CSV table of C-alpha atoms in Angstrom, one decimal:
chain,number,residue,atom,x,y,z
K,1,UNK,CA,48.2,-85.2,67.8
K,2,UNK,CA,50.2,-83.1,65.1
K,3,UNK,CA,49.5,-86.0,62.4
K,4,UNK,CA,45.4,-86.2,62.9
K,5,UNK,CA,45.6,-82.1,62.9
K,6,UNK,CA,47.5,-82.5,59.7
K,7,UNK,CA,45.3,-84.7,58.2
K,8,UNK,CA,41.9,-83.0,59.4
K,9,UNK,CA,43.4,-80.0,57.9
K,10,UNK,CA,44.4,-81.4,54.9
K,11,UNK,CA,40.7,-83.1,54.5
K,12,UNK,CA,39.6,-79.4,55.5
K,13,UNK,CA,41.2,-78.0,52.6
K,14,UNK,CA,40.2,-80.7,49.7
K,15,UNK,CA,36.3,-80.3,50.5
K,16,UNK,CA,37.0,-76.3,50.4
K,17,UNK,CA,38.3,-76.5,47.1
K,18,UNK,CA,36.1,-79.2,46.0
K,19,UNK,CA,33.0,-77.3,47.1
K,20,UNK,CA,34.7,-73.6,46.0
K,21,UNK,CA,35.3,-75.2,42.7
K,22,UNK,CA,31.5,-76.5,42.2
K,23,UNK,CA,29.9,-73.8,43.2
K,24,UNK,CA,31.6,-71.5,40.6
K,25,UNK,CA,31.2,-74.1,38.3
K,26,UNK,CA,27.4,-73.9,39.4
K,27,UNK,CA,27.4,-70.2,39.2
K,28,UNK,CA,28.9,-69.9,35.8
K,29,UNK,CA,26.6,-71.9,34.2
K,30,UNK,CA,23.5,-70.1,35.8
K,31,UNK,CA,25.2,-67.1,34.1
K,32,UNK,CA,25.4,-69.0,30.8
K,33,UNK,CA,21.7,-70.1,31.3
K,34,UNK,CA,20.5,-66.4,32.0
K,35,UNK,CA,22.6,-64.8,29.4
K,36,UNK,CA,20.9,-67.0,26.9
K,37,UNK,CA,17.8,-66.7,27.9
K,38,UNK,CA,18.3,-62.9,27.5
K,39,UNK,CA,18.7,-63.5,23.9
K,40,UNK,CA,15.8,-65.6,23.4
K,41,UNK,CA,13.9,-62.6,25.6
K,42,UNK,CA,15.5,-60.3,22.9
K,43,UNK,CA,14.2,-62.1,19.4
K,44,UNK,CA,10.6,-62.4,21.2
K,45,UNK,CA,10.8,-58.9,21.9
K,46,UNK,CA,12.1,-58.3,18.4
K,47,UNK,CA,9.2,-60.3,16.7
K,48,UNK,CA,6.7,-58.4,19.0
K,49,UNK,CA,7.9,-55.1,17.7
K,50,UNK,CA,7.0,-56.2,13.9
K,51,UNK,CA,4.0,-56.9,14.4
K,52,UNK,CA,2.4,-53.4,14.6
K,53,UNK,CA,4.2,-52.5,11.4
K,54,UNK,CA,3.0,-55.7,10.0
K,55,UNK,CA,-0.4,-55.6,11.2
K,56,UNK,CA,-0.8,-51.5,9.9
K,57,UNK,CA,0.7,-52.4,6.6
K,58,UNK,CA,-2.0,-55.5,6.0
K,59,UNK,CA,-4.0,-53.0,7.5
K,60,UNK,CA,-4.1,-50.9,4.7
K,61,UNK,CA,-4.9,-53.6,2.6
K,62,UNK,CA,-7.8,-56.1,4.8
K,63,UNK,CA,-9.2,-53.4,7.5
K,64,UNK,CA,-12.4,-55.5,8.0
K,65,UNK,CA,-9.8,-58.7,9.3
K,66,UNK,CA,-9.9,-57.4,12.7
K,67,UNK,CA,-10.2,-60.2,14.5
K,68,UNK,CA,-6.5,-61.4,13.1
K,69,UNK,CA,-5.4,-57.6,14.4
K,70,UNK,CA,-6.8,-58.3,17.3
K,71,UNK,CA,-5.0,-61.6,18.0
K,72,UNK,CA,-1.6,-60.2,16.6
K,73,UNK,CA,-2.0,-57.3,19.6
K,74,UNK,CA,-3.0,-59.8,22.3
K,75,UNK,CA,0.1,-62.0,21.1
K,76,UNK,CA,2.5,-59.1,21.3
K,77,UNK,CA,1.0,-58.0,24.7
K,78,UNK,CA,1.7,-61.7,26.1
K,79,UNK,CA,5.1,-61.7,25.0
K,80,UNK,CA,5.8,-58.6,26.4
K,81,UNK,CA,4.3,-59.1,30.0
K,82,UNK,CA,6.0,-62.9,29.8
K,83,UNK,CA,7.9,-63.5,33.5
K,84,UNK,CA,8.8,-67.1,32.9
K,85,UNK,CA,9.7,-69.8,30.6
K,86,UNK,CA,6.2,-70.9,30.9
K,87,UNK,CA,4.9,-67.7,30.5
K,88,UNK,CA,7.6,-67.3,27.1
K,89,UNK,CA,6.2,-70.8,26.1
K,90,UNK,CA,2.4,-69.5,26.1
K,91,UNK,CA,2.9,-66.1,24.6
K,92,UNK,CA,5.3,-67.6,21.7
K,93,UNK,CA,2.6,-70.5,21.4
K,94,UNK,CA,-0.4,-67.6,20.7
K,95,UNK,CA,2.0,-65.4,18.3
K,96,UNK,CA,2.4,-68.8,16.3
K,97,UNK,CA,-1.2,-69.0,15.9
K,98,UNK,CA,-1.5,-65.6,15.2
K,99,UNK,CA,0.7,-65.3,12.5
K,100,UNK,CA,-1.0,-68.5,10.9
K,101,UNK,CA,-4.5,-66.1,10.8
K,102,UNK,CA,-2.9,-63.3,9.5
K,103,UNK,CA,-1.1,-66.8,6.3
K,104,UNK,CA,-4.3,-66.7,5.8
K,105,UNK,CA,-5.6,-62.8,5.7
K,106,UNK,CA,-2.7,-62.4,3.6
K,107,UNK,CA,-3.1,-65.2,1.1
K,108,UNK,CA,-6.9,-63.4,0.2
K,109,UNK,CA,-4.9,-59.7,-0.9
K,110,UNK,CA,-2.2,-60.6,-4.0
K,111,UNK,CA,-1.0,-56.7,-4.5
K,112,UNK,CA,-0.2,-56.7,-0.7
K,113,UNK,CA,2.4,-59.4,-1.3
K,114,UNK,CA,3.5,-57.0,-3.9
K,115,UNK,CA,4.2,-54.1,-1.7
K,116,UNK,CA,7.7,-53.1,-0.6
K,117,UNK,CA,6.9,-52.6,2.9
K,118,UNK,CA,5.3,-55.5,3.6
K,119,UNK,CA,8.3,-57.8,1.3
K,120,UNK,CA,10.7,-56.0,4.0
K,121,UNK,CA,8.7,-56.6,6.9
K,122,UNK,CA,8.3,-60.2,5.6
K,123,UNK,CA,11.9,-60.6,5.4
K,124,UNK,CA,12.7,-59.6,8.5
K,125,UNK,CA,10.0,-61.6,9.9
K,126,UNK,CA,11.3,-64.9,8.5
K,127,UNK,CA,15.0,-64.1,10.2
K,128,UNK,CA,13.7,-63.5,13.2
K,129,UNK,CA,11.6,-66.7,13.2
K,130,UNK,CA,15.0,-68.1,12.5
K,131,UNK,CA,17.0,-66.5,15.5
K,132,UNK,CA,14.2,-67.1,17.5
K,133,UNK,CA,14.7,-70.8,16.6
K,134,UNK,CA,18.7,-71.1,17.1
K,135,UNK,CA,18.4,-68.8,19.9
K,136,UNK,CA,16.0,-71.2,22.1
K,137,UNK,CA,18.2,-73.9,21.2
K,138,UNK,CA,21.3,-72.4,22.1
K,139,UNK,CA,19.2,-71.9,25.6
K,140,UNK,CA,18.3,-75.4,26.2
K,141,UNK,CA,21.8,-76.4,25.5
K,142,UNK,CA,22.7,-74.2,28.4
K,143,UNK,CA,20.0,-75.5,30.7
K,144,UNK,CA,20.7,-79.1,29.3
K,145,UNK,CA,24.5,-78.6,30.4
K,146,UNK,CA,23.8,-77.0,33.8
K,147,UNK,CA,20.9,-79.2,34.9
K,148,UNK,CA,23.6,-82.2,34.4
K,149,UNK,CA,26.0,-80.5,36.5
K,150,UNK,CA,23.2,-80.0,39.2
K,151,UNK,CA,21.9,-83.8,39.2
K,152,UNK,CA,26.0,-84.7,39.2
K,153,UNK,CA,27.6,-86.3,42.3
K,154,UNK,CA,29.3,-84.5,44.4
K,155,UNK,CA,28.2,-81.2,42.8
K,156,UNK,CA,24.4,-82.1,43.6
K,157,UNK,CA,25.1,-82.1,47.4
K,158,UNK,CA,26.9,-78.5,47.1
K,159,UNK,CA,24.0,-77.6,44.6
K,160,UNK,CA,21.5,-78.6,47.0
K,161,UNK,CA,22.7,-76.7,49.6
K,162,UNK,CA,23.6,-73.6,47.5
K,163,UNK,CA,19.7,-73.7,46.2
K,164,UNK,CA,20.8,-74.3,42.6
K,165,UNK,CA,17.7,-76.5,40.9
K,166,UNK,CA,17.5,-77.8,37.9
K,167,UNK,CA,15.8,-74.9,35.3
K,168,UNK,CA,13.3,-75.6,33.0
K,169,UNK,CA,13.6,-76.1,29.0
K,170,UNK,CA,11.8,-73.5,26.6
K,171,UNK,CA,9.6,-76.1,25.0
K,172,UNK,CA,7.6,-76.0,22.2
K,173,UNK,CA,3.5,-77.2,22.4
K,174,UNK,CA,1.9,-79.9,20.2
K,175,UNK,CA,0.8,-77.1,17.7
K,176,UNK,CA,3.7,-75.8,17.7
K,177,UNK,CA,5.7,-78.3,16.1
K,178,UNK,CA,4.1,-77.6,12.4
K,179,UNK,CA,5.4,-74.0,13.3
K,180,UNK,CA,4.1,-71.2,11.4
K,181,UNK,CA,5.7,-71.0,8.1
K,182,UNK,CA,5.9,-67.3,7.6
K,183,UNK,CA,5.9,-67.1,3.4
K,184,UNK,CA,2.4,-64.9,3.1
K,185,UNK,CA,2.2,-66.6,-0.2
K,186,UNK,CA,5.7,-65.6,-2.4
């Protein structure tokens, strides 16, 4: 009687740790995968925010494009009311395309390539474009690395019950692929 209590104890204890151990394992990487998504939310957000100063400054210069203006501003709105990945995925998707239109606004005014504000605004353009980029694939490395621990054996059982799901990639569209090349001409 003392042995099988032993070893039901014992049995007890391993599948307490075992399941203690996966779900903070689980719960780490959800943090990971949040966190990181929060800095993808952040250079979004941070492209968003450049384009009003963008769009006044080739304002200046093209105020009859305002069909480009009004793309950029319907972009920025979409990023900024984003909820989801999805959601992220669309608006980033439409900014792309807007800042293609305003390639082309910008390629029709030489002096406004050869204003100050806009050459700063350009810059910082082109870096965000590029933390955007290692940002989002910083992010699916995270959601690569915890959807593999939540498909794993045992810790899909203990992932199931927990509600942990696999979490979906921050993928890029078709058009997007040939992303916009933000020069405006140099």
């Amino acid at each position: 009687m003392k042995k099988s209590t032993g070893i039901i104890l014992a049995v007890v204890i391993v599948l307490a740790i075992i399941f203690g151990t996966s779900y903070n394992s689980l719960t780490t990487a959800k943090e990971d995968v949040d966190g990181q998504w929060a800095q993808v939310e952040n250079q979004l957000k941070r492209r968003a925010d450049l384009i009003p100063n963008l769009t006044n400054t080739v304002k200046g210069y093209a105020d009859h494009e305002k069909d480009t203006f009004t793309e950029l501003a319907k972009a920025r709105s979409g990023i900024e009311n984003a909820k989801s990945v999805k959601d992220f995925e669309e608006a980033n998707e439409q900014m792309d395309q807007a800042i293609r239109s305003l390639n082309v606004v910008v390629e029709d005014y030489p002096e406004l390539k050869a204003d100050e504000s806009f050459k700063n605004l350009q810059i910082n353009l082109e870096g965000t474009e590029n933390r955007i980029a290692t940002e989002r694939m910083r992010y699916n490395e995270m959601v690569r690395d915890f959807n593999k621990k939540v498909k794993r054996m045992p810790t899909r059982i203990i992932a199931s019950i927990m509600g942990f799901s696999p979490m979906d990639y921050f993928q890029i569209s078709e058009n997007e692929k040939d992303a916009p090349v933000v020069d405006f001409g140099k």
